[in-house]
XYZ file of C-alpha atoms in Angstrom:
445
model
C 160.030 127.386 63.540
C 158.458 128.858 66.397
C 159.752 127.857 69.858
C 157.551 128.271 73.026
C 159.222 128.243 76.725
C 157.167 128.173 79.816
C 158.173 129.136 83.283
C 156.051 128.691 86.130
C 155.905 131.110 89.281
C 159.002 130.298 90.715
C 161.253 131.238 87.539
C 161.688 127.334 86.922
C 161.524 125.897 83.356
C 157.988 123.913 83.208
C 158.027 122.961 79.541
C 159.230 123.558 75.916
C 158.172 122.927 72.336
C 158.414 124.063 68.936
C 155.849 124.373 66.279
C 155.178 125.778 62.801
C 151.830 125.530 62.165
C 148.673 124.601 63.789
C 146.651 126.207 66.767
C 147.103 125.209 70.281
C 144.704 126.130 73.320
C 146.276 127.170 76.749
C 144.353 126.575 79.667
C 143.826 124.794 83.208
C 142.121 122.220 82.268
C 143.462 118.861 81.428
C 141.984 118.555 77.802
C 143.922 121.645 76.934
C 146.750 121.505 74.420
C 149.020 123.347 76.730
C 148.077 122.729 80.336
C 148.715 125.452 83.046
C 147.372 124.087 86.399
C 147.002 127.286 88.413
C 143.827 128.627 89.898
C 144.757 132.087 87.990
C 144.615 130.612 84.769
C 141.395 130.046 82.900
C 139.650 126.889 81.938
C 140.453 127.926 78.269
C 142.627 131.031 78.802
C 144.046 131.587 75.243
C 145.016 130.521 71.944
C 148.216 130.430 69.990
C 148.173 129.907 66.427
C 150.274 130.202 62.934
C 148.429 131.763 59.978
C 150.356 132.759 57.036
C 153.696 132.013 58.520
C 153.063 134.501 61.643
C 152.260 133.442 65.013
C 149.498 135.131 66.795
C 147.807 134.615 70.376
C 144.212 135.399 71.139
C 142.250 135.749 74.474
C 139.522 133.478 74.891
C 137.833 135.556 77.178
C 140.046 134.768 80.055
C 139.421 135.958 83.591
C 142.954 137.283 84.070
C 143.759 138.373 80.465
C 146.875 137.816 78.391
C 149.901 140.235 78.815
C 152.355 140.605 75.968
C 155.509 142.867 76.114
C 153.664 144.518 79.100
C 150.125 145.515 76.963
C 147.095 143.562 77.272
C 145.619 141.614 74.509
C 142.356 142.603 73.646
C 141.336 140.309 71.219
C 144.113 138.795 68.928
C 148.174 140.053 68.417
C 150.878 139.329 66.201
C 153.561 138.096 68.487
C 156.328 138.766 65.571
C 159.626 136.740 66.379
C 160.089 137.266 69.939
C 157.414 138.192 72.790
C 157.498 137.943 76.400
C 153.681 136.512 77.390
C 152.152 136.359 80.901
C 149.175 133.862 81.546
C 148.135 133.756 84.946
C 151.285 132.885 87.238
C 153.201 132.000 84.102
C 155.333 133.331 81.775
C 155.630 132.226 78.078
C 158.782 133.201 75.942
C 158.134 132.655 72.304
C 161.286 132.828 69.679
C 161.360 132.225 66.106
C 164.087 130.197 64.610
C 164.779 130.095 60.874
C 166.653 127.081 59.244
C 170.098 127.746 57.870
C 169.076 126.720 54.525
C 166.982 129.754 54.168
C 169.724 132.064 55.523
C 172.396 133.201 52.756
C 175.723 132.413 54.129
C 174.706 130.622 56.955
C 175.099 126.759 57.824
C 173.973 126.891 61.261
C 170.462 127.479 63.074
C 169.813 131.138 63.858
C 167.483 132.918 66.221
C 166.237 136.057 65.191
C 165.222 138.465 67.519
C 163.466 142.129 66.588
C 162.330 144.297 68.956
C 158.189 144.587 69.178
C 158.596 148.347 68.127
C 159.977 147.439 64.865
C 157.496 144.672 63.861
C 154.333 146.594 64.028
C 153.634 150.215 62.531
C 152.467 152.729 64.566
C 150.262 156.234 65.287
C 152.017 159.061 66.527
C 149.817 161.779 67.882
C 150.356 165.454 66.421
C 148.703 168.689 66.815
C 147.854 168.995 70.256
C 149.391 168.975 73.964
C 150.055 165.240 73.706
C 151.888 165.169 70.756
C 154.237 162.574 70.531
C 152.315 159.947 72.129
C 152.504 156.734 70.452
C 150.371 153.730 69.750
C 151.812 150.412 68.361
C 149.474 148.623 65.965
C 150.132 145.323 67.442
C 146.577 143.669 66.803
C 145.154 142.246 63.993
C 142.123 144.544 64.885
C 143.341 147.794 66.482
C 140.359 149.253 67.675
C 139.819 152.920 68.700
C 137.515 154.652 70.979
C 136.591 156.577 74.007
C 135.802 153.443 76.246
C 138.183 151.054 77.898
C 137.324 147.792 75.815
C 138.984 149.459 72.716
C 142.604 148.617 72.224
C 143.386 152.257 71.677
C 141.651 154.658 74.340
C 141.398 158.045 73.601
C 139.662 160.241 76.089
C 138.454 163.118 74.074
C 134.759 164.407 73.625
C 135.156 164.110 69.952
C 135.842 160.476 70.052
C 132.813 157.927 69.938
C 132.935 154.812 71.783
C 133.815 152.827 69.102
C 134.942 155.364 66.529
C 137.516 153.249 64.019
C 139.442 150.338 63.298
C 142.876 149.417 61.940
C 143.104 146.244 60.536
C 146.525 144.396 60.032
C 146.493 141.773 56.968
C 150.340 140.657 56.926
C 152.160 143.920 56.423
C 149.666 145.902 55.274
C 147.321 147.939 57.343
C 143.689 149.487 56.470
C 141.550 151.824 58.341
C 137.458 152.087 58.503
C 135.329 154.381 60.503
C 133.087 152.692 62.585
C 129.931 154.723 62.459
C 131.478 157.510 64.451
C 129.514 160.910 65.389
C 132.288 163.096 64.237
C 134.238 160.972 61.503
C 137.509 159.970 60.352
C 139.657 161.847 57.715
C 142.398 160.520 55.855
C 145.001 163.043 54.740
C 142.124 165.900 55.169
C 139.557 164.018 53.422
C 136.702 162.422 55.102
C 137.079 158.530 55.313
C 134.650 156.740 52.985
C 134.814 152.799 53.434
C 137.835 150.911 53.980
C 140.966 152.639 52.829
C 144.570 151.337 52.780
C 147.122 153.088 55.433
C 150.360 154.358 53.840
C 153.611 155.594 55.915
C 153.455 159.443 56.157
C 149.457 159.386 56.139
C 147.862 161.860 58.435
C 144.456 160.076 60.035
C 142.213 162.193 62.360
C 139.758 160.822 64.642
C 137.196 163.410 65.794
C 139.409 166.363 66.598
C 142.791 164.649 67.219
C 145.386 163.957 64.676
C 148.127 161.098 64.143
C 150.657 160.341 61.639
C 150.976 156.391 60.609
C 154.694 155.393 60.445
C 157.075 152.388 60.728
C 157.395 151.297 64.262
C 160.773 152.216 64.773
C 160.224 155.740 62.843
C 161.528 158.761 65.281
C 158.814 161.352 64.805
C 159.138 165.218 65.753
C 155.883 166.561 66.058
C 156.901 170.279 65.218
C 157.496 168.775 61.398
C 153.520 168.646 61.568
C 152.817 171.942 63.096
C 150.570 172.988 59.921
C 152.560 175.865 58.976
C 155.664 176.508 56.943
C 158.461 178.356 58.335
C 159.885 181.338 56.672
C 163.511 182.819 56.917
C 162.405 186.283 56.301
C 160.374 188.365 58.624
C 159.375 190.817 55.460
C 158.028 187.903 53.740
C 156.012 186.709 56.896
C 154.652 190.521 57.105
C 153.825 190.665 53.164
C 152.140 186.835 53.546
C 150.206 188.137 56.490
C 148.864 191.516 54.739
C 148.036 189.363 51.663
C 145.978 187.025 53.833
C 144.376 189.770 55.666
C 143.222 191.358 52.272
C 142.192 188.077 50.952
C 139.958 187.519 54.056
C 138.627 191.064 53.556
C 137.408 189.948 49.790
C 136.120 186.993 50.972
C 133.747 188.647 53.372
C 132.630 190.989 51.009
C 132.183 188.217 48.356
C 130.490 185.978 50.894
C 127.723 188.872 51.737
C 127.253 189.545 48.108
C 126.630 185.853 47.195
C 124.207 185.682 50.210
C 122.027 188.390 49.066
C 122.020 186.906 45.380
C 121.487 183.301 47.181
C 118.659 184.677 49.299
C 117.100 186.364 46.232
C 117.218 183.224 44.258
C 115.695 181.132 47.141
C 112.814 183.439 46.826
C 112.534 182.331 43.110
C 112.590 179.170 44.084
C 115.978 178.281 42.871
C 117.001 174.776 44.068
C 119.090 174.719 47.602
C 122.361 172.760 48.730
C 121.438 169.223 49.721
C 121.543 168.780 53.451
C 120.651 165.512 55.280
C 116.903 166.048 56.832
C 116.717 165.424 60.850
C 115.129 162.030 60.013
C 117.894 160.851 57.668
C 120.439 161.690 60.504
C 118.651 160.220 62.897
C 118.293 156.934 60.843
C 121.966 156.918 60.253
C 122.936 157.336 63.924
C 120.486 154.486 64.716
C 122.262 152.003 62.277
C 125.601 153.009 63.669
C 124.760 152.095 66.898
C 123.155 149.065 65.879
C 126.449 148.036 64.162
C 128.219 148.833 67.392
C 125.850 146.591 69.522
C 126.186 143.534 67.087
C 130.059 144.004 67.001
C 130.103 143.940 71.087
C 127.785 141.027 70.997
C 130.115 139.086 68.684
C 132.830 140.321 71.349
C 130.347 139.061 74.238
C 131.027 142.489 75.766
C 127.360 142.484 77.075
C 127.793 145.230 79.384
C 128.810 147.680 76.378
C 126.060 146.088 74.241
C 123.298 147.327 76.648
C 124.735 150.503 77.095
C 124.677 151.005 73.464
C 121.140 149.879 73.083
C 120.234 152.294 75.679
C 121.722 155.133 73.962
C 119.487 154.039 70.920
C 116.498 153.475 72.877
C 117.010 156.984 74.022
C 116.481 158.177 70.260
C 114.031 155.824 69.300
C 111.978 154.151 72.098
C 109.961 152.206 70.456
C 112.557 150.392 68.028
C 111.981 146.842 67.975
C 115.115 145.204 66.873
C 116.898 147.266 69.481
C 114.444 146.019 72.381
C 115.218 142.594 71.021
C 118.811 143.143 71.234
C 118.530 144.641 74.614
C 116.502 141.322 75.870
C 119.180 138.881 74.001
C 121.931 140.866 75.665
C 120.509 140.780 79.292
C 119.750 137.116 78.746
C 123.647 136.270 77.685
C 124.815 138.408 80.637
C 123.032 136.535 83.113
C 124.392 133.572 81.816
C 127.800 134.773 81.617
C 127.674 135.857 85.294
C 126.263 132.189 86.361
C 129.442 130.593 84.551
C 131.838 133.268 86.172
C 130.313 132.727 89.633
C 130.690 128.884 89.046
C 134.129 129.079 88.002
C 134.985 131.241 91.160
C 133.437 128.438 93.246
C 135.239 125.850 91.510
C 138.463 127.189 92.000
C 137.627 127.611 95.914
C 136.994 123.936 96.082
C 133.116 124.436 96.065
C 132.522 121.763 93.652
C 128.814 121.072 94.483
C 127.695 124.734 94.726
C 129.509 125.269 91.234
C 127.667 122.233 89.743
C 124.042 123.586 90.789
C 125.118 126.945 89.121
C 126.381 125.349 85.998
C 123.383 123.173 85.280
C 121.152 126.131 85.552
C 122.737 127.849 82.352
C 120.492 127.867 79.441
C 121.532 125.830 76.529
C 120.855 128.427 74.032
C 123.617 131.157 75.460
C 127.002 131.604 74.332
C 128.149 130.455 78.083
C 126.629 127.252 77.625
C 129.165 125.594 75.926
C 131.839 127.095 78.344
C 129.662 125.739 81.216
C 129.772 122.203 79.696
C 133.487 121.974 79.765
C 133.697 123.380 83.148
C 130.904 121.065 84.208
C 132.946 117.816 83.040
C 136.017 119.368 84.949
C 133.625 119.708 88.123
C 131.732 116.322 87.639
C 135.573 114.507 87.449
C 136.341 116.232 90.662
C 133.022 115.340 92.444
C 133.484 111.654 91.137
C 137.040 111.435 92.222
C 136.050 112.392 95.820
C 132.994 109.923 95.785
C 135.281 107.117 94.533
C 137.844 107.590 96.990
C 135.403 107.792 99.801
C 133.621 104.383 98.511
C 137.134 102.749 98.222
C 137.826 103.906 101.860
C 134.510 102.280 103.252
C 135.441 99.274 101.320
C 138.634 98.471 102.342
C 138.650 99.870 106.020
C 138.359 96.606 108.216
C 137.132 98.703 111.490
C 134.442 100.564 109.772
C 133.775 98.756 106.615
C 130.423 99.708 105.175
C 129.654 97.775 101.826
C 126.309 99.370 101.179
C 127.353 103.166 102.024
C 130.148 102.274 99.573
C 128.197 100.833 96.949
C 126.264 104.423 97.234
C 129.006 106.422 96.899
C 130.585 104.421 93.573
C 127.087 104.490 92.226
C 127.149 108.412 92.507
C 130.532 108.468 91.121
C 129.448 106.693 88.097
C 126.048 108.889 87.228
C 128.859 111.732 87.109
C 131.493 109.806 85.133
C 129.921 106.663 83.563
C 133.136 105.649 81.511
C 135.284 105.657 84.816
C 137.171 102.324 84.431
C 138.276 102.144 88.184
C 134.816 103.133 89.330
C 133.205 100.290 87.501
C 135.788 97.562 88.681
C 135.039 98.712 92.074
C 131.386 98.594 91.823
C 131.427 95.141 90.530
C 133.891 94.171 93.726
C 131.215 95.838 96.286
C 128.442 94.103 94.435
C 130.139 90.745 94.366
C 130.741 91.312 98.153
C 127.323 92.308 98.874
C 125.818 89.424 96.919
C 128.104 87.079 98.838
C 126.909 88.586 102.341
C 123.460 88.356 101.336
C 123.020 91.889 101.547
C 120.038 93.574 99.650
C 121.194 96.273 97.034
C 120.072 97.629 93.614
C 122.629 96.663 91.181
C 124.294 99.294 89.307
C 123.269 99.302 85.599
C 125.519 101.166 83.131
C 123.343 103.472 81.155
């Protein structure tokens, strides 16, 4: 059983509930499963869910992000058995409790606390000046690359924008290269397809090497220096001389083989199969198209446009890439409108937000979210109009039933099923009829 405790910005207990299955949306709107009323919380900020007995949190594209144990969630993260979660101004504390009958020699409820380090395996950097740097593989999909949108950011020229992905499935991990320029190696062999990771494996992304280990393992990078230590100086000397001799033999052999190879080549002997420039270009384009598709699925429109520009620099007339770019720009424009409208709504400028929200095209990803925000904005505007209509109807000194009728009808146009507004319009129309004031009756659509 998972228990989620919520504290507000003042450190006061706001709520607490337990669950062992299901999915729960966290946001500031009233239709969220967990409502956090703050402008620092997005309308649909995050989602907590249970899958295969484990609890995860997913960022739903929030403005301020989700922070778990001091680390920002890129997409989804396994929360383990104890985690601190920050959503806007709120702190959420997750604990896992297991019933007594599930524990041997126990007859009370037991709370299990396990540090985040032991809950996930990790990569430890080896073989360079940054050896010892650790990366916890806490996400379901741990993306590795050179740009900020990746979970593991590696600033090195040999690393591609989206170099590789390490997936977590239960307690198992797999690694796959993401069409990188310099490739990925597993235990010194080029990575082909998706391969399982086993503790102790050496993974190389571009020129950077890492060892895959348990989350609480202590790693001494010197153990992976790449050469065996010899106890005798003489042995080292003999080995060095032997290596030099072998190098000399190898150089001579290469020269001889080169001569023979040249002769055989002239005779028409088959040469080693090397990819042609056209084939290399096609492979690069395919990798960039795949990366663009992933970025668009993640709603990273800027990243998608940048990747498409890289592709079009290689193939300016590539029609699918041009279509991708047009779509990414279209989606980016919709996302920017939505973001601007949400900012205006948070500032209390609901009419301005409404004008922008209705401009968002129906065939954009942002449209569904825009409709949810628009519903919230319309309810706020309708509430204000209804309050003004009530004031005009009840104020004896400035009573203006015609204006009150106009206001409440405007409120009902925005929220037709508002029971209080329907009751109020009936009262106003009865009064206007009694006074023989001409008006257009409200007809519920």
